Amino acid sequence: MSLSTAGRPQVRSSLRTALSHDVTNGLSVALGLLLISGGVHLWLGTAAAASAATGVIVASPPDRAAPRRGKLRQLLPAALLSLPLFFAVQMLHTMPGRLGLLLVPASFLAFLAMAWGKRGIPIAIALMLAMVFSMATRPPSGLGEALARTGHMALGSALYVVYATLMNLVLNARYRTQYMADLLLSMAGLMRAQARQFRARDESSDVREVDAPALGAMLRAQAALADQLQSTRDLVFESPRTPYRQRLAGMLMTVLEMRDHLLASELDLETLRSHPRHGAQLAAMRQALEAMADDVEALADALLQMRRPAVIADRRQALAAIPADADETAAFGGPSPGQLARGLANRLAHLNDETVRLARLARGDEAPDLAVVRAHWQVFVSPTEWSIRPFLALWRWDAPPLRHAIRAALALATGYVIAVLMPWGSHDYWILLTIVVVLRGSLAQTLERRNQRVAGTLVGSLFAVALLATHPGPVELLLAMTAAQAFAHGFAVRKYTLTAVAATVLGLVQAHQLYAGAAPTFALGERIADTLIGAALAWAFCYVLPSWERTQIPALVRRTVAAQARHARLSLSLGQLHALETAPELEWRLARREAFDALSALVQATQRSLSEPRAVQPPLEPLERLQAHSYQLLAQLSSVKAMLVLRHDRLTPSQVQGPLERAARRIDEAIGPRPAGAPERAEPADAPDAAPAASLSSGPVPLPDPFDQDISPWLLRRLDLAAGIAMQIRTDVAQILRDPAMLPAGPSQQPRSA
């Protein structure tokens, strides 16, 4: 079935998910579980296979679609560190007091792995799974049985590490394609979200739809795209030595340019929407943008289905033909609405050019710029080595990973005491497992996981009880675990509720195998009660040593402003470049990435703060203004960059050189770094949303049609607006950092320095 003609959007979405890298990776993990556990079962028997399966489950959390380089280093920590914990729990199985004294500090150390961010989270989960599943076994009869179980568990882990490394090599080409397809689908979604804004205010009777807070939605979507871009860079930019890899790398570079042009299409859109007479022009542009989104989606579908993409239409001529009303006059020397409409159509024409280039690269009709691809090969990928610096930076009282590790250890200690005192204490591990998977570093994430975990456990417990009630044999149990592992691993990012269902089935079936002879009817009522207790504890301990987002906001604000200033400085120096593969161009691309990443981090932190108690929330209104102005500055600079790079032959150097230098200086004075010892900048109490008082040009300049030869006046206008936005950003920052809500509540809430 073709994804492009698969009927309803829900069906197309489901098919795309089924062909995604997450599901492919989940199937790979499940196959490893089946082969290793099945092989050990045939070789050493059922009990050894159950322990080996534990080794596979413990070693699998870090196994995600990843570059080939560093894959073994990614897998080894979880497999190696889990062994002593598994053995220690085995030896203390019959001594609840001593076992508790082991669990608490071990949990604290395990959660410290989150200092390494996304790379550390799977390791923390793996270490906790090792202890939890060791608790799920029957008490060993002696040292020999404990060593045997640990040895079988080590065998499963070792075999899986080898298997996962080899499978990552086998699937590397497919992972590259799937990541690129996912990125294209996200870009198409952004294009559709932007297209919905190309509508005059009186065109629809539903005013709420037209006036929806689209900017906030676009900011969140851009933040998600920035995160996805880095994961795609890590895979696609790794060793692009073959023609196909080079084409994918070239496509990724093109997507970055598309993002810039799409961002620039925000400019003047709100002004045009307020002029109903331009509804026809907006409708034509909306239709063209939606058609381009369709083309990008079709290209992603072709990649997922491993077929050659179709040729797409070039819509530049249609966009250039969009007319401007000749009888409109400009107010106060500025552009008329008709001129703004032509300028917007021109920016969409650049987006069309990149879309056409994207399809030509995918089809092999155009060769990528290998010099640019090689420059990005090593500069833009994440490091794979493990560094000690995150661990050394932990030991500050306000460090979120340290506070989360303490919080998690206290929650698990409380959960363990409750579990031991419960009448079904022989299955005390389930409360601890629930705390591990629910408790997150922020209240928003914990609340989301709590609800999904409870719902998933309820459904999964019913499935597990129904399965165990049939008294299945070892083969049936292994097949059930394989299917559950595939769903649990494959949907952990895309749909955690489904992961919670599958993980519950996997956990109960694995516990049943480890605790051989247990009655299959034990699970339902006790597991639901344990889940509710664990979820409640995880939620309650969110308020113990909390890391409220406001403690991180000052550092994120400073990072955002510094990134904006650096990006502006390098963007406005592009006029002096003669070759795009030179070092200054690469430096600008790095600055652009940091500007997007910093803004994305600020957007995500602000969004998480909405779930926190009102008393500890940061000043949301100035934060939203800062994000909007930062987004607008990026849009203005993207438009300037497009003029300097793509249309430099239509600029008059003598007319724009001085304004470029003055704009760079004015922006740097507003938001650039201050010299050491310099006084704080004076901020007005209420800054108007206006451009600077003095124009960067000598006076009002008539604006020509943007499709004509000389576009220097348009560049001057963009520079004026960018300088004005920088002044607004300065005011936003001052209001945020001086707001009473940002003052520390006590020693434990001191914000980190920038």
JSON list of C-alpha atoms in Angstrom, two decimals, residues 593-710:
[
{"chain": "A", "resi": 593, "resn": "ARG", "atom": "CA", "xyz": [22.70, 25.98, 15.11]},
{"chain": "A", "resi": 594, "resn": "GLU", "atom": "CA", "xyz": [23.47, 27.36, 18.56]},
{"chain": "A", "resi": 595, "resn": "ALA", "atom": "CA", "xyz": [20.89, 30.14, 18.12]},
{"chain": "A", "resi": 596, "resn": "PHE", "atom": "CA", "xyz": [18.17, 27.61, 17.32]},
{"chain": "A", "resi": 597, "resn": "ASP", "atom": "CA", "xyz": [19.27, 25.17, 20.02]},
{"chain": "A", "resi": 598, "resn": "ALA", "atom": "CA", "xyz": [19.42, 27.84, 22.72]},
{"chain": "A", "resi": 599, "resn": "LEU", "atom": "CA", "xyz": [16.00, 29.22, 21.82]},
{"chain": "A", "resi": 600, "resn": "SER", "atom": "CA", "xyz": [14.60, 25.68, 21.71]},
{"chain": "A", "resi": 601, "resn": "ALA", "atom": "CA", "xyz": [15.93, 24.94, 25.20]},
{"chain": "A", "resi": 602, "resn": "LEU", "atom": "CA", "xyz": [14.33, 28.13, 26.52]},
{"chain": "A", "resi": 603, "resn": "VAL", "atom": "CA", "xyz": [11.00, 27.30, 24.85]},
{"chain": "A", "resi": 604, "resn": "GLN", "atom": "CA", "xyz": [10.98, 23.79, 26.30]},
{"chain": "A", "resi": 605, "resn": "ALA", "atom": "CA", "xyz": [11.85, 25.00, 29.82]},
{"chain": "A", "resi": 606, "resn": "THR", "atom": "CA", "xyz": [9.09, 27.62, 29.65]},
{"chain": "A", "resi": 607, "resn": "GLN", "atom": "CA", "xyz": [6.62, 25.01, 28.46]},
{"chain": "A", "resi": 608, "resn": "ARG", "atom": "CA", "xyz": [7.54, 22.66, 31.32]},
{"chain": "A", "resi": 609, "resn": "SER", "atom": "CA", "xyz": [7.11, 25.45, 33.84]},
{"chain": "A", "resi": 610, "resn": "LEU", "atom": "CA", "xyz": [3.41, 25.67, 32.98]},
{"chain": "A", "resi": 611, "resn": "SER", "atom": "CA", "xyz": [2.84, 22.44, 34.96]},
{"chain": "A", "resi": 612, "resn": "GLU", "atom": "CA", "xyz": [4.55, 23.81, 38.06]},
{"chain": "A", "resi": 613, "resn": "PRO", "atom": "CA", "xyz": [2.80, 25.55, 40.97]},
{"chain": "A", "resi": 614, "resn": "ARG", "atom": "CA", "xyz": [1.96, 29.14, 40.13]},
{"chain": "A", "resi": 615, "resn": "ALA", "atom": "CA", "xyz": [4.01, 30.40, 43.08]},
{"chain": "A", "resi": 616, "resn": "VAL", "atom": "CA", "xyz": [7.27, 29.11, 41.58]},
{"chain": "A", "resi": 617, "resn": "GLN", "atom": "CA", "xyz": [6.61, 29.83, 37.91]},
{"chain": "A", "resi": 618, "resn": "PRO", "atom": "CA", "xyz": [8.97, 32.20, 36.10]},
{"chain": "A", "resi": 619, "resn": "PRO", "atom": "CA", "xyz": [7.63, 35.46, 34.60]},
{"chain": "A", "resi": 620, "resn": "LEU", "atom": "CA", "xyz": [5.79, 33.93, 31.65]},
{"chain": "A", "resi": 621, "resn": "GLU", "atom": "CA", "xyz": [4.74, 37.11, 29.84]},
{"chain": "A", "resi": 622, "resn": "PRO", "atom": "CA", "xyz": [8.24, 38.59, 29.34]},
{"chain": "A", "resi": 623, "resn": "LEU", "atom": "CA", "xyz": [9.57, 35.11, 28.59]},
{"chain": "A", "resi": 624, "resn": "GLU", "atom": "CA", "xyz": [7.02, 34.71, 25.82]},
{"chain": "A", "resi": 625, "resn": "ARG", "atom": "CA", "xyz": [7.92, 38.15, 24.47]},
{"chain": "A", "resi": 626, "resn": "LEU", "atom": "CA", "xyz": [11.62, 37.26, 24.51]},
{"chain": "A", "resi": 627, "resn": "GLN", "atom": "CA", "xyz": [10.94, 34.05, 22.63]},
{"chain": "A", "resi": 628, "resn": "ALA", "atom": "CA", "xyz": [8.77, 35.85, 20.08]},
{"chain": "A", "resi": 629, "resn": "HIS", "atom": "CA", "xyz": [11.35, 38.60, 19.55]},
{"chain": "A", "resi": 630, "resn": "SER", "atom": "CA", "xyz": [14.19, 36.06, 19.29]},
{"chain": "A", "resi": 631, "resn": "TYR", "atom": "CA", "xyz": [12.17, 34.16, 16.72]},
{"chain": "A", "resi": 632, "resn": "GLN", "atom": "CA", "xyz": [11.53, 37.40, 14.80]},
{"chain": "A", "resi": 633, "resn": "LEU", "atom": "CA", "xyz": [15.21, 38.34, 14.89]},
{"chain": "A", "resi": 634, "resn": "LEU", "atom": "CA", "xyz": [16.12, 34.94, 13.48]},
{"chain": "A", "resi": 635, "resn": "ALA", "atom": "CA", "xyz": [13.53, 35.50, 10.75]},
{"chain": "A", "resi": 636, "resn": "GLN", "atom": "CA", "xyz": [14.88, 38.95, 9.86]},
{"chain": "A", "resi": 637, "resn": "LEU", "atom": "CA", "xyz": [18.46, 37.67, 9.76]},
{"chain": "A", "resi": 638, "resn": "SER", "atom": "CA", "xyz": [17.41, 34.67, 7.67]},
{"chain": "A", "resi": 639, "resn": "SER", "atom": "CA", "xyz": [15.94, 37.07, 5.14]},
{"chain": "A", "resi": 640, "resn": "VAL", "atom": "CA", "xyz": [19.12, 39.18, 5.20]},
{"chain": "A", "resi": 641, "resn": "LYS", "atom": "CA", "xyz": [21.25, 36.10, 4.77]},
{"chain": "A", "resi": 642, "resn": "ALA", "atom": "CA", "xyz": [19.17, 34.96, 1.78]},
{"chain": "A", "resi": 643, "resn": "MET", "atom": "CA", "xyz": [19.71, 38.35, 0.13]},
{"chain": "A", "resi": 644, "resn": "LEU", "atom": "CA", "xyz": [23.45, 38.39, 0.82]},
{"chain": "A", "resi": 645, "resn": "VAL", "atom": "CA", "xyz": [24.10, 34.83, -0.30]},
{"chain": "A", "resi": 646, "resn": "LEU", "atom": "CA", "xyz": [21.47, 33.96, -2.87]},
{"chain": "A", "resi": 647, "resn": "ARG", "atom": "CA", "xyz": [20.92, 37.38, -4.45]},
{"chain": "A", "resi": 648, "resn": "HIS", "atom": "CA", "xyz": [24.18, 39.23, -3.87]},
{"chain": "A", "resi": 649, "resn": "ASP", "atom": "CA", "xyz": [24.29, 40.03, -7.60]},
{"chain": "A", "resi": 650, "resn": "ARG", "atom": "CA", "xyz": [21.16, 42.16, -7.10]},
{"chain": "A", "resi": 651, "resn": "LEU", "atom": "CA", "xyz": [22.64, 44.30, -4.33]},
{"chain": "A", "resi": 652, "resn": "THR", "atom": "CA", "xyz": [24.49, 47.60, -4.63]},
{"chain": "A", "resi": 653, "resn": "PRO", "atom": "CA", "xyz": [27.57, 47.14, -2.41]},
{"chain": "A", "resi": 654, "resn": "SER", "atom": "CA", "xyz": [28.14, 50.84, -1.84]},
{"chain": "A", "resi": 655, "resn": "GLN", "atom": "CA", "xyz": [24.56, 51.23, -0.65]},
{"chain": "A", "resi": 656, "resn": "VAL", "atom": "CA", "xyz": [24.46, 48.31, 1.81]},
{"chain": "A", "resi": 657, "resn": "GLN", "atom": "CA", "xyz": [28.01, 48.06, 3.18]},
{"chain": "A", "resi": 658, "resn": "GLY", "atom": "CA", "xyz": [27.66, 50.90, 5.67]},
{"chain": "A", "resi": 659, "resn": "PRO", "atom": "CA", "xyz": [24.19, 49.88, 6.92]},
{"chain": "A", "resi": 660, "resn": "LEU", "atom": "CA", "xyz": [25.44, 46.31, 7.39]},
{"chain": "A", "resi": 661, "resn": "GLU", "atom": "CA", "xyz": [28.25, 47.49, 9.64]},
{"chain": "A", "resi": 662, "resn": "ARG", "atom": "CA", "xyz": [25.98, 49.89, 11.55]},
{"chain": "A", "resi": 663, "resn": "ALA", "atom": "CA", "xyz": [23.31, 47.22, 12.06]},
{"chain": "A", "resi": 664, "resn": "ALA", "atom": "CA", "xyz": [25.88, 44.75, 13.36]},
{"chain": "A", "resi": 665, "resn": "ARG", "atom": "CA", "xyz": [27.23, 47.39, 15.74]},
{"chain": "A", "resi": 666, "resn": "ARG", "atom": "CA", "xyz": [23.78, 48.42, 16.95]},
{"chain": "A", "resi": 667, "resn": "ILE", "atom": "CA", "xyz": [22.68, 44.83, 17.59]},
{"chain": "A", "resi": 668, "resn": "ASP", "atom": "CA", "xyz": [25.93, 44.09, 19.39]},
{"chain": "A", "resi": 669, "resn": "GLU", "atom": "CA", "xyz": [25.48, 47.16, 21.57]},
{"chain": "A", "resi": 670, "resn": "ALA", "atom": "CA", "xyz": [21.96, 46.00, 22.45]},
{"chain": "A", "resi": 671, "resn": "ILE", "atom": "CA", "xyz": [22.48, 42.32, 23.20]},
{"chain": "A", "resi": 672, "resn": "GLY", "atom": "CA", "xyz": [26.17, 41.58, 22.73]},
{"chain": "A", "resi": 673, "resn": "PRO", "atom": "CA", "xyz": [28.54, 40.65, 25.57]},
{"chain": "A", "resi": 674, "resn": "ARG", "atom": "CA", "xyz": [29.57, 43.50, 27.86]},
{"chain": "A", "resi": 675, "resn": "PRO", "atom": "CA", "xyz": [33.24, 44.05, 28.67]},
{"chain": "A", "resi": 676, "resn": "ALA", "atom": "CA", "xyz": [34.34, 42.93, 32.11]},
{"chain": "A", "resi": 677, "resn": "GLY", "atom": "CA", "xyz": [33.51, 45.57, 34.72]},
{"chain": "A", "resi": 678, "resn": "ALA", "atom": "CA", "xyz": [31.18, 47.49, 32.43]},
{"chain": "A", "resi": 679, "resn": "PRO", "atom": "CA", "xyz": [28.03, 48.86, 34.10]},
{"chain": "A", "resi": 680, "resn": "GLU", "atom": "CA", "xyz": [24.63, 47.32, 33.54]},
{"chain": "A", "resi": 681, "resn": "ARG", "atom": "CA", "xyz": [22.84, 48.67, 30.51]},
{"chain": "A", "resi": 682, "resn": "ALA", "atom": "CA", "xyz": [20.10, 51.15, 31.32]},
{"chain": "A", "resi": 683, "resn": "GLU", "atom": "CA", "xyz": [16.69, 49.76, 30.44]},
{"chain": "A", "resi": 684, "resn": "PRO", "atom": "CA", "xyz": [13.51, 51.77, 29.93]},
{"chain": "A", "resi": 685, "resn": "ALA", "atom": "CA", "xyz": [10.60, 50.77, 32.10]},
{"chain": "A", "resi": 686, "resn": "ASP", "atom": "CA", "xyz": [8.35, 50.20, 29.10]},
{"chain": "A", "resi": 687, "resn": "ALA", "atom": "CA", "xyz": [10.00, 49.87, 25.74]},
{"chain": "A", "resi": 688, "resn": "PRO", "atom": "CA", "xyz": [7.72, 50.35, 22.75]},
{"chain": "A", "resi": 689, "resn": "ASP", "atom": "CA", "xyz": [7.55, 47.70, 20.10]},
{"chain": "A", "resi": 690, "resn": "ALA", "atom": "CA", "xyz": [9.11, 49.88, 17.44]},
{"chain": "A", "resi": 691, "resn": "ALA", "atom": "CA", "xyz": [12.20, 50.14, 15.32]},
{"chain": "A", "resi": 692, "resn": "PRO", "atom": "CA", "xyz": [15.17, 52.23, 16.42]},
{"chain": "A", "resi": 693, "resn": "ALA", "atom": "CA", "xyz": [14.71, 55.94, 16.39]},
{"chain": "A", "resi": 694, "resn": "ALA", "atom": "CA", "xyz": [17.37, 56.44, 13.75]},
{"chain": "A", "resi": 695, "resn": "SER", "atom": "CA", "xyz": [17.20, 54.50, 10.50]},
{"chain": "A", "resi": 696, "resn": "LEU", "atom": "CA", "xyz": [20.28, 52.73, 9.26]},
{"chain": "A", "resi": 697, "resn": "SER", "atom": "CA", "xyz": [19.76, 54.31, 5.86]},
{"chain": "A", "resi": 698, "resn": "SER", "atom": "CA", "xyz": [19.83, 58.02, 5.08]},
{"chain": "A", "resi": 699, "resn": "GLY", "atom": "CA", "xyz": [16.05, 58.26, 4.89]},
{"chain": "A", "resi": 700, "resn": "PRO", "atom": "CA", "xyz": [12.96, 56.64, 3.37]},
{"chain": "A", "resi": 701, "resn": "VAL", "atom": "CA", "xyz": [13.94, 54.69, 0.28]},
{"chain": "A", "resi": 702, "resn": "PRO", "atom": "CA", "xyz": [11.38, 53.62, -2.35]},
{"chain": "A", "resi": 703, "resn": "LEU", "atom": "CA", "xyz": [10.99, 49.85, -2.31]},
{"chain": "A", "resi": 704, "resn": "PRO", "atom": "CA", "xyz": [11.08, 48.16, -5.72]},
{"chain": "A", "resi": 705, "resn": "ASP", "atom": "CA", "xyz": [9.36, 44.94, -6.63]},
{"chain": "A", "resi": 706, "resn": "PRO", "atom": "CA", "xyz": [11.31, 42.18, -4.78]},
{"chain": "A", "resi": 707, "resn": "PHE", "atom": "CA", "xyz": [11.50, 40.15, -8.00]},
{"chain": "A", "resi": 708, "resn": "ASP", "atom": "CA", "xyz": [13.29, 43.07, -9.73]},
{"chain": "A", "resi": 709, "resn": "GLN", "atom": "CA", "xyz": [17.04, 43.49, -10.03]},
{"chain": "A", "resi": 710, "resn": "ASP", "atom": "CA", "xyz": [18.05, 45.83, -7.20]}
]
